[in-house]
C-alpha cells in the first residue's frame, strides 16, 4: 500500500474548491470530470524524487470534479499549483 498525502484545498469566494499540489513533482491518475469526491477520496498520484504517493482529499471536503487542469499521466506540478481538477462544492 502506497503512502497517502493530503492535497491542499483552497476555497474561493464563489464557493468553488480548488485542489492543489502539496509538493513539487509529477502528478497523474486524476479522477474524471463529473466524479463526486468525498473526504479521503483518492485524487491521483504524485511522484517526487522517485517516490510515489497517493494524493487524497482532506476529511470534510466534498465536491464534484468540474474541470481537469492538466491532462497527461505525468504532469509536472509545483507546490500550491492547481491540479487536474477543481471542485464544485455540493452539500
PDB file of N, CA and C in Angstrom:
ATOM      1  N   UNK A   1       0.851  -1.188   0.000  1.00  0.00           N
ATOM      2  CA  UNK A   1       0.000   0.000   0.000  1.00  0.00           C
ATOM      3  C   UNK A   1       0.892   1.246   0.000  1.00  0.00           C
ATOM      4  N   UNK A   2       0.565   2.163  -0.871  1.00  0.00           N
ATOM      5  CA  UNK A   2       1.323   3.397  -1.015  1.00  0.00           C
ATOM      6  C   UNK A   2       0.983   4.384   0.100  1.00  0.00           C
ATOM      7  N   UNK A   3       1.952   5.175   0.480  1.00  0.00           N
ATOM      8  CA  UNK A   3       1.730   6.229   1.470  1.00  0.00           C
ATOM      9  C   UNK A   3       0.724   7.243   0.932  1.00  0.00           C
ATOM     10  N   UNK A   4      -0.128   7.782   1.805  1.00  0.00           N
ATOM     11  CA  UNK A   4      -1.120   8.783   1.405  1.00  0.00           C
ATOM     12  C   UNK A   4      -0.723  10.158   1.934  1.00  0.00           C
ATOM     13  N   UNK A   5      -0.907  11.158   1.092  1.00  0.00           N
ATOM     14  CA  UNK A   5      -0.620  12.554   1.444  1.00  0.00           C
ATOM     15  C   UNK A   5      -1.851  13.380   1.110  1.00  0.00           C
ATOM     16  N   UNK A   6      -2.251  14.255   2.023  1.00  0.00           N
ATOM     17  CA  UNK A   6      -3.417  15.116   1.786  1.00  0.00           C
ATOM     18  C   UNK A   6      -3.055  16.246   0.827  1.00  0.00           C
ATOM     19  N   UNK A   7      -3.936  16.466  -0.133  1.00  0.00           N
ATOM     20  CA  UNK A   7      -3.793  17.593  -1.053  1.00  0.00           C
ATOM     21  C   UNK A   7      -4.192  18.875  -0.324  1.00  0.00           C
ATOM     22  N   UNK A   8      -3.736  19.997  -0.836  1.00  0.00           N
ATOM     23  CA  UNK A   8      -4.153  21.298  -0.307  1.00  0.00           C
ATOM     24  C   UNK A   8      -5.492  21.663  -0.944  1.00  0.00           C
ATOM     25  N   UNK A   9      -6.339  22.387  -0.223  1.00  0.00           N
ATOM     26  CA  UNK A   9      -7.629  22.812  -0.761  1.00  0.00           C
ATOM     27  C   UNK A   9      -7.790  24.306  -0.512  1.00  0.00           C
ATOM     28  N   UNK A  10      -8.135  25.038  -1.565  1.00  0.00           N
ATOM     29  CA  UNK A  10      -8.364  26.483  -1.478  1.00  0.00           C
ATOM     30  C   UNK A  10      -9.833  26.746  -1.800  1.00  0.00           C
ATOM     31  N   UNK A  11     -10.550  27.374  -0.873  1.00  0.00           N
ATOM     32  CA  UNK A  11     -11.956  27.712  -1.095  1.00  0.00           C
ATOM     33  C   UNK A  11     -12.039  29.144  -1.615  1.00  0.00           C
ATOM     34  N   UNK A  12     -12.672  29.300  -2.754  1.00  0.00           N
ATOM     35  CA  UNK A  12     -12.813  30.634  -3.361  1.00  0.00           C
ATOM     36  C   UNK A  12     -14.071  31.321  -2.846  1.00  0.00           C
ATOM     37  N   UNK A  13     -14.173  32.630  -3.066  1.00  0.00           N
ATOM     38  CA  UNK A  13     -15.330  33.407  -2.609  1.00  0.00           C
ATOM     39  C   UNK A  13     -16.648  32.898  -3.183  1.00  0.00           C
ATOM     40  N   UNK A  14     -16.606  32.342  -4.398  1.00  0.00           N
ATOM     41  CA  UNK A  14     -17.836  31.846  -5.028  1.00  0.00           C
ATOM     42  C   UNK A  14     -18.212  30.446  -4.545  1.00  0.00           C
ATOM     43  N   UNK A  15     -17.431  29.867  -3.631  1.00  0.00           N
ATOM     44  CA  UNK A  15     -17.725  28.551  -3.082  1.00  0.00           C
ATOM     45  C   UNK A  15     -17.012  27.404  -3.766  1.00  0.00           C
ATOM     46  N   UNK A  16     -16.366  27.664  -4.914  1.00  0.00           N
ATOM     47  CA  UNK A  16     -15.617  26.608  -5.590  1.00  0.00           C
ATOM     48  C   UNK A  16     -14.403  26.206  -4.756  1.00  0.00           C
ATOM     49  N   UNK A  17     -14.053  24.947  -4.854  1.00  0.00           N
ATOM     50  CA  UNK A  17     -12.895  24.417  -4.144  1.00  0.00           C
ATOM     51  C   UNK A  17     -11.830  24.047  -5.165  1.00  0.00           C
ATOM     52  N   UNK A  18     -10.619  24.503  -4.959  1.00  0.00           N
ATOM     53  CA  UNK A  18      -9.516  24.168  -5.850  1.00  0.00           C
ATOM     54  C   UNK A  18      -8.532  23.288  -5.103  1.00  0.00           C
ATOM     55  N   UNK A  19      -8.291  22.114  -5.649  1.00  0.00           N
ATOM     56  CA  UNK A  19      -7.354  21.172  -5.044  1.00  0.00           C
ATOM     57  C   UNK A  19      -5.973  21.467  -5.603  1.00  0.00           C
ATOM     58  N   UNK A  20      -4.993  21.575  -4.693  1.00  0.00           N
ATOM     59  CA  UNK A  20      -3.653  21.997  -5.090  1.00  0.00           C
ATOM     60  C   UNK A  20      -2.597  20.992  -4.646  1.00  0.00           C
ATOM     61  N   UNK A  21      -1.482  21.019  -5.336  1.00  0.00           N
ATOM     62  CA  UNK A  21      -0.376  20.106  -5.046  1.00  0.00           C
ATOM     63  C   UNK A  21       0.268  20.442  -3.699  1.00  0.00           C
ATOM     64  N   UNK A  22       0.513  19.429  -2.869  1.00  0.00           N
ATOM     65  CA  UNK A  22       1.170  19.654  -1.585  1.00  0.00           C
ATOM     66  C   UNK A  22       2.696  19.654  -1.692  1.00  0.00           C
ATOM     67  N   UNK A  23       3.218  19.379  -2.906  1.00  0.00           N
ATOM     68  CA  UNK A  23       4.660  19.334  -3.112  1.00  0.00           C
ATOM     69  C   UNK A  23       4.960  19.401  -4.606  1.00  0.00           C
ATOM     70  N   UNK A  24       6.212  19.615  -4.930  1.00  0.00           N
ATOM     71  CA  UNK A  24       6.686  19.585  -6.306  1.00  0.00           C
ATOM     72  C   UNK A  24       6.751  18.130  -6.756  1.00  0.00           C
ATOM     73  N   UNK A  25       6.436  17.873  -8.016  1.00  0.00           N
ATOM     74  CA  UNK A  25       6.561  16.510  -8.527  1.00  0.00           C
ATOM     75  C   UNK A  25       5.834  16.310  -9.833  1.00  0.00           C
ATOM     76  N   UNK A  26       5.596  15.048 -10.163  1.00  0.00           N
ATOM     77  CA  UNK A  26       4.831  14.674 -11.350  1.00  0.00           C
ATOM     78  C   UNK A  26       3.499  14.127 -10.882  1.00  0.00           C
ATOM     79  N   UNK A  27       2.400  14.706 -11.407  1.00  0.00           N
ATOM     80  CA  UNK A  27       1.055  14.334 -10.977  1.00  0.00           C
ATOM     81  C   UNK A  27       0.343  13.578 -12.084  1.00  0.00           C
ATOM     82  N   UNK A  28      -0.409  12.546 -11.717  1.00  0.00           N
ATOM     83  CA  UNK A  28      -1.166  11.794 -12.705  1.00  0.00           C
ATOM     84  C   UNK A  28      -2.263  10.967 -12.066  1.00  0.00           C
ATOM     85  N   UNK A  29      -3.019  10.275 -12.923  1.00  0.00           N
ATOM     86  CA  UNK A  29      -4.099   9.381 -12.499  1.00  0.00           C
ATOM     87  C   UNK A  29      -5.206  10.126 -11.755  1.00  0.00           C
ATOM     88  N   UNK A  30      -5.619  11.246 -12.302  1.00  0.00           N
ATOM     89  CA  UNK A  30      -6.656  12.087 -11.688  1.00  0.00           C
ATOM     90  C   UNK A  30      -8.053  11.509 -11.906  1.00  0.00           C
ATOM     91  N   UNK A  31      -9.003  11.883 -11.035  1.00  0.00           N
ATOM     92  CA  UNK A  31     -10.393  11.467 -11.235  1.00  0.00           C
ATOM     93  C   UNK A  31     -10.993  12.134 -12.476  1.00  0.00           C
ATOM     94  N   UNK A  32     -12.093  11.576 -12.969  1.00  0.00           N
ATOM     95  CA  UNK A  32     -12.745  12.090 -14.172  1.00  0.00           C
ATOM     96  C   UNK A  32     -13.633  13.293 -13.862  1.00  0.00           C
ATOM     97  N   UNK A  33     -13.853  14.117 -14.868  1.00  0.00           N
ATOM     98  CA  UNK A  33     -14.804  15.225 -14.758  1.00  0.00           C
ATOM     99  C   UNK A  33     -16.181  14.634 -14.467  1.00  0.00           C
ATOM    100  N   UNK A  34     -16.889  15.217 -13.504  1.00  0.00           N
ATOM    101  CA  UNK A  34     -18.213  14.748 -13.119  1.00  0.00           C
ATOM    102  C   UNK A  34     -18.201  13.804 -11.930  1.00  0.00           C
ATOM    103  N   UNK A  35     -17.048  13.254 -11.604  1.00  0.00           N
ATOM    104  CA  UNK A  35     -16.945  12.320 -10.481  1.00  0.00           C
ATOM    105  C   UNK A  35     -17.155  13.062  -9.152  1.00  0.00           C
ATOM    106  N   UNK A  36     -17.909  12.465  -8.245  1.00  0.00           N
ATOM    107  CA  UNK A  36     -18.138  13.036  -6.917  1.00  0.00           C
ATOM    108  C   UNK A  36     -17.076  12.495  -5.973  1.00  0.00           C
ATOM    109  N   UNK A  37     -16.435  13.404  -5.236  1.00  0.00           N
ATOM    110  CA  UNK A  37     -15.381  13.038  -4.296  1.00  0.00           C
ATOM    111  C   UNK A  37     -15.771  13.437  -2.887  1.00  0.00           C
ATOM    112  N   UNK A  38     -15.373  12.616  -1.937  1.00  0.00           N
ATOM    113  CA  UNK A  38     -15.609  12.911  -0.521  1.00  0.00           C
ATOM    114  C   UNK A  38     -14.262  12.863   0.191  1.00  0.00           C
ATOM    115  N   UNK A  39     -14.246  13.318   1.443  1.00  0.00           N
ATOM    116  CA  UNK A  39     -13.014  13.302   2.222  1.00  0.00           C
ATOM    117  C   UNK A  39     -12.337  11.945   2.182  1.00  0.00           C
ATOM    118  N   UNK A  40     -11.046  11.962   1.996  1.00  0.00           N
ATOM    119  CA  UNK A  40     -10.187  10.782   1.895  1.00  0.00           C
ATOM    120  C   UNK A  40     -10.288  10.049   0.561  1.00  0.00           C
ATOM    121  N   UNK A  41     -11.024  10.622  -0.432  1.00  0.00           N
ATOM    122  CA  UNK A  41     -11.043  10.036  -1.780  1.00  0.00           C
ATOM    123  C   UNK A  41      -9.659  10.186  -2.404  1.00  0.00           C
ATOM    124  N   UNK A  42      -9.285   9.212  -3.207  1.00  0.00           N
ATOM    125  CA  UNK A  42      -8.002   9.259  -3.903  1.00  0.00           C
ATOM    126  C   UNK A  42      -8.092  10.240  -5.067  1.00  0.00           C
ATOM    127  N   UNK A  43      -7.104  11.129  -5.159  1.00  0.00           N
ATOM    128  CA  UNK A  43      -7.080  12.173  -6.188  1.00  0.00           C
ATOM    129  C   UNK A  43      -6.063  11.923  -7.285  1.00  0.00           C
ATOM    130  N   UNK A  44      -5.301  10.862  -7.169  1.00  0.00           N
ATOM    131  CA  UNK A  44      -4.257  10.576  -8.133  1.00  0.00           C
ATOM    132  C   UNK A  44      -2.959  10.274  -7.421  1.00  0.00           C
ATOM    133  N   UNK A  45      -1.873  10.340  -8.182  1.00  0.00           N
ATOM    134  CA  UNK A  45      -0.544  10.040  -7.633  1.00  0.00           C
ATOM    135  C   UNK A  45       0.395  11.210  -7.861  1.00  0.00           C
ATOM    136  N   UNK A  46       1.299  11.403  -6.910  1.00  0.00           N
ATOM    137  CA  UNK A  46       2.333  12.429  -7.018  1.00  0.00           C
ATOM    138  C   UNK A  46       3.672  11.745  -6.815  1.00  0.00           C
ATOM    139  N   UNK A  47       4.580  11.928  -7.774  1.00  0.00           N
ATOM    140  CA  UNK A  47       5.912  11.338  -7.684  1.00  0.00           C
ATOM    141  C   UNK A  47       6.930  12.450  -7.514  1.00  0.00           C
ATOM    142  N   UNK A  48       7.711  12.356  -6.448  1.00  0.00           N
ATOM    143  CA  UNK A  48       8.756  13.330  -6.156  1.00  0.00           C
ATOM    144  C   UNK A  48      10.055  12.587  -5.878  1.00  0.00           C
ATOM    145  N   UNK A  49      11.089  12.890  -6.647  1.00  0.00           N
ATOM    146  CA  UNK A  49      12.397  12.247  -6.495  1.00  0.00           C
ATOM    147  C   UNK A  49      12.280  10.722  -6.449  1.00  0.00           C
ATOM    148  N   UNK A  50      11.439  10.176  -7.327  1.00  0.00           N
ATOM    149  CA  UNK A  50      11.300   8.736  -7.454  1.00  0.00           C
ATOM    150  C   UNK A  50      10.385   8.074  -6.438  1.00  0.00           C
ATOM    151  N   UNK A  51       9.820   8.846  -5.517  1.00  0.00           N
ATOM    152  CA  UNK A  51       8.905   8.301  -4.514  1.00  0.00           C
ATOM    153  C   UNK A  51       7.478   8.677  -4.899  1.00  0.00           C
ATOM    154  N   UNK A  52       6.617   7.679  -5.056  1.00  0.00           N
ATOM    155  CA  UNK A  52       5.230   7.917  -5.459  1.00  0.00           C
ATOM    156  C   UNK A  52       4.303   7.755  -4.262  1.00  0.00           C
ATOM    157  N   UNK A  53       3.410   8.743  -4.085  1.00  0.00           N
ATOM    158  CA  UNK A  53       2.408   8.707  -3.015  1.00  0.00           C
ATOM    159  C   UNK A  53       1.030   8.887  -3.633  1.00  0.00           C
ATOM    160  N   UNK A  54       0.009   8.399  -2.934  1.00  0.00           N
ATOM    161  CA  UNK A  54      -1.372   8.648  -3.335  1.00  0.00           C
ATOM    162  C   UNK A  54      -1.818   9.961  -2.716  1.00  0.00           C
ATOM    163  N   UNK A  55      -2.364  10.859  -3.542  1.00  0.00           N
ATOM    164  CA  UNK A  55      -2.939  12.093  -3.010  1.00  0.00           C
ATOM    165  C   UNK A  55      -4.382  11.820  -2.632  1.00  0.00           C
ATOM    166  N   UNK A  56      -4.796  12.334  -1.483  1.00  0.00           N
ATOM    167  CA  UNK A  56      -6.173  12.157  -1.029  1.00  0.00           C
ATOM    168  C   UNK A  56      -6.776  13.500  -0.669  1.00  0.00           C
ATOM    169  N   UNK A  57      -8.090  13.578  -0.776  1.00  0.00           N
ATOM    170  CA  UNK A  57      -8.828  14.775  -0.397  1.00  0.00           C
ATOM    171  C   UNK A  57      -8.918  14.815   1.130  1.00  0.00           C
ATOM    172  N   UNK A  58      -8.679  15.966   1.746  1.00  0.00           N
ATOM    173  CA  UNK A  58      -8.780  16.045   3.200  1.00  0.00           C
ATOM    174  C   UNK A  58     -10.190  15.694   3.698  1.00  0.00           C
ATOM    175  N   UNK A  59     -10.266  15.161   4.910  1.00  0.00           N
ATOM    176  CA  UNK A  59     -11.555  14.825   5.533  1.00  0.00           C
ATOM    177  C   UNK A  59     -12.427  16.073   5.602  1.00  0.00           C
ATOM    178  N   UNK A  60     -13.729  15.903   5.403  1.00  0.00           N
ATOM    179  CA  UNK A  60     -14.675  17.008   5.493  1.00  0.00           C
ATOM    180  C   UNK A  60     -14.878  17.787   4.214  1.00  0.00           C
ATOM    181  N   UNK A  61     -14.132  17.452   3.156  1.00  0.00           N
ATOM    182  CA  UNK A  61     -14.264  18.145   1.874  1.00  0.00           C
ATOM    183  C   UNK A  61     -15.032  17.229   0.915  1.00  0.00           C
ATOM    184  N   UNK A  62     -16.050  17.778   0.270  1.00  0.00           N
ATOM    185  CA  UNK A  62     -16.864  17.038  -0.686  1.00  0.00           C
ATOM    186  C   UNK A  62     -17.103  17.912  -1.908  1.00  0.00           C
ATOM    187  N   UNK A  63     -17.087  17.313  -3.081  1.00  0.00           N
ATOM    188  CA  UNK A  63     -17.369  18.093  -4.284  1.00  0.00           C
ATOM    189  C   UNK A  63     -17.403  17.237  -5.519  1.00  0.00           C
ATOM    190  N   UNK A  64     -17.821  17.838  -6.622  1.00  0.00           N
ATOM    191  CA  UNK A  64     -17.870  17.176  -7.930  1.00  0.00           C
ATOM    192  C   UNK A  64     -16.783  17.789  -8.802  1.00  0.00           C
ATOM    193  N   UNK A  65     -16.051  16.953  -9.499  1.00  0.00           N
ATOM    194  CA  UNK A  65     -14.978  17.428 -10.370  1.00  0.00           C
ATOM    195  C   UNK A  65     -15.593  18.236 -11.510  1.00  0.00           C
ATOM    196  N   UNK A  66     -15.209  19.503 -11.596  1.00  0.00           N
ATOM    197  CA  UNK A  66     -15.756  20.389 -12.623  1.00  0.00           C
ATOM    198  C   UNK A  66     -14.791  20.588 -13.786  1.00  0.00           C
ATOM    199  N   UNK A  67     -13.483  20.503 -13.502  1.00  0.00           N
ATOM    200  CA  UNK A  67     -12.501  20.800 -14.544  1.00  0.00           C
ATOM    201  C   UNK A  67     -11.188  20.105 -14.229  1.00  0.00           C
ATOM    202  N   UNK A  68     -10.613  19.521 -15.247  1.00  0.00           N
ATOM    203  CA  UNK A  68      -9.258  18.964 -15.125  1.00  0.00           C
ATOM    204  C   UNK A  68      -8.295  20.015 -15.650  1.00  0.00           C
ATOM    205  N   UNK A  69      -7.345  20.401 -14.836  1.00  0.00           N
ATOM    206  CA  UNK A  69      -6.418  21.462 -15.223  1.00  0.00           C
ATOM    207  C   UNK A  69      -5.296  20.924 -16.109  1.00  0.00           C
ATOM    208  N   UNK A  70      -4.812  19.740 -15.814  1.00  0.00           N
ATOM    209  CA  UNK A  70      -3.777  19.098 -16.626  1.00  0.00           C
ATOM    210  C   UNK A  70      -4.326  17.757 -17.109  1.00  0.00           C
ATOM    211  N   UNK A  71      -3.802  17.251 -18.197  1.00  0.00           N
ATOM    212  CA  UNK A  71      -4.453  16.083 -18.789  1.00  0.00           C
ATOM    213  C   UNK A  71      -3.545  14.900 -19.089  1.00  0.00           C
ATOM    214  N   UNK A  72      -2.259  14.970 -18.830  1.00  0.00           N
ATOM    215  CA  UNK A  72      -1.402  13.827 -19.115  1.00  0.00           C
ATOM    216  C   UNK A  72      -1.241  12.964 -17.867  1.00  0.00           C
ATOM    217  N   UNK A  73      -0.579  11.848 -18.015  1.00  0.00           N
ATOM    218  CA  UNK A  73      -0.391  10.931 -16.879  1.00  0.00           C
ATOM    219  C   UNK A  73       0.687  11.424 -15.928  1.00  0.00           C
ATOM    220  N   UNK A  74       1.584  12.282 -16.386  1.00  0.00           N
ATOM    221  CA  UNK A  74       2.693  12.730 -15.540  1.00  0.00           C
ATOM    222  C   UNK A  74       2.951  14.218 -15.766  1.00  0.00           C
ATOM    223  N   UNK A  75       2.043  15.047 -15.308  1.00  0.00           N
ATOM    224  CA  UNK A  75       2.206  16.487 -15.465  1.00  0.00           C
ATOM    225  C   UNK A  75       3.092  17.044 -14.364  1.00  0.00           C
ATOM    226  N   UNK A  76       4.122  17.845 -14.715  1.00  0.00           N
ATOM    227  CA  UNK A  76       4.931  18.477 -13.677  1.00  0.00           C
ATOM    228  C   UNK A  76       4.097  19.522 -12.939  1.00  0.00           C
ATOM    229  N   UNK A  77       4.170  19.512 -11.614  1.00  0.00           N
ATOM    230  CA  UNK A  77       3.447  20.488 -10.795  1.00  0.00           C
ATOM    231  C   UNK A  77       4.387  21.056  -9.744  1.00  0.00           C
ATOM    232  N   UNK A  78       4.064  22.238  -9.282  1.00  0.00           N
ATOM    233  CA  UNK A  78       4.836  22.857  -8.206  1.00  0.00           C
ATOM    234  C   UNK A  78       3.944  22.990  -6.977  1.00  0.00           C
ATOM    235  N   UNK A  79       4.548  23.264  -5.852  1.00  0.00           N
ATOM    236  CA  UNK A  79       3.800  23.408  -4.605  1.00  0.00           C
ATOM    237  C   UNK A  79       2.695  24.456  -4.771  1.00  0.00           C
ATOM    238  N   UNK A  80       1.473  24.107  -4.393  1.00  0.00           N
ATOM    239  CA  UNK A  80       0.350  25.041  -4.439  1.00  0.00           C
ATOM    240  C   UNK A  80      -0.310  25.180  -5.792  1.00  0.00           C
ATOM    241  N   UNK A  81       0.207  24.512  -6.809  1.00  0.00           N
ATOM    242  CA  UNK A  81      -0.391  24.606  -8.152  1.00  0.00           C
ATOM    243  C   UNK A  81      -1.689  23.819  -8.188  1.00  0.00           C
ATOM    244  N   UNK A  82      -2.706  24.385  -8.853  1.00  0.00           N
ATOM    245  CA  UNK A  82      -3.956  23.647  -9.031  1.00  0.00           C
ATOM    246  C   UNK A  82      -3.672  22.387  -9.814  1.00  0.00           C
ATOM    247  N   UNK A  83      -4.286  21.287  -9.371  1.00  0.00           N
ATOM    248  CA  UNK A  83      -4.061  20.003 -10.012  1.00  0.00           C
ATOM    249  C   UNK A  83      -5.027  19.792 -11.154  1.00  0.00           C
ATOM    250  N   UNK A  84      -5.313  18.568 -11.448  1.00  0.00           N
ATOM    251  CA  UNK A  84      -6.135  18.239 -12.600  1.00  0.00           C
ATOM    252  C   UNK A  84      -7.592  18.566 -12.413  1.00  0.00           C
ATOM    253  N   UNK A  85      -7.957  19.114 -11.277  1.00  0.00           N
ATOM    254  CA  UNK A  85      -9.376  19.302 -11.057  1.00  0.00           C
ATOM    255  C   UNK A  85      -9.650  20.516 -10.195  1.00  0.00           C
ATOM    256  N   UNK A  86     -10.834  21.040 -10.387  1.00  0.00           N
ATOM    257  CA  UNK A  86     -11.391  21.990  -9.440  1.00  0.00           C
ATOM    258  C   UNK A  86     -12.734  21.398  -9.028  1.00  0.00           C
ATOM    259  N   UNK A  87     -13.170  21.659  -7.852  1.00  0.00           N
ATOM    260  CA  UNK A  87     -14.386  21.048  -7.353  1.00  0.00           C
ATOM    261  C   UNK A  87     -15.479  22.075  -7.197  1.00  0.00           C
ATOM    262  N   UNK A  88     -16.692  21.685  -7.537  1.00  0.00           N
ATOM    263  CA  UNK A  88     -17.880  22.481  -7.214  1.00  0.00           C
ATOM    264  C   UNK A  88     -18.423  21.871  -5.943  1.00  0.00           C
ATOM    265  N   UNK A  89     -18.505  22.653  -4.894  1.00  0.00           N
ATOM    266  CA  UNK A  89     -18.960  22.156  -3.602  1.00  0.00           C
ATOM    267  C   UNK A  89     -20.406  21.684  -3.691  1.00  0.00           C
ATOM    268  N   UNK A  90     -20.668  20.511  -3.130  1.00  0.00           N
ATOM    269  CA  UNK A  90     -22.043  20.007  -3.061  1.00  0.00           C
ATOM    270  C   UNK A  90     -22.342  19.680  -1.612  1.00  0.00           C
ATOM    271  N   UNK A  91     -23.605  19.765  -1.236  1.00  0.00           N
ATOM    272  CA  UNK A  91     -23.986  19.505   0.158  1.00  0.00           C
ATOM    273  C   UNK A  91     -24.305  18.050   0.363  1.00  0.00           C
TER     274      UNK A  91
END
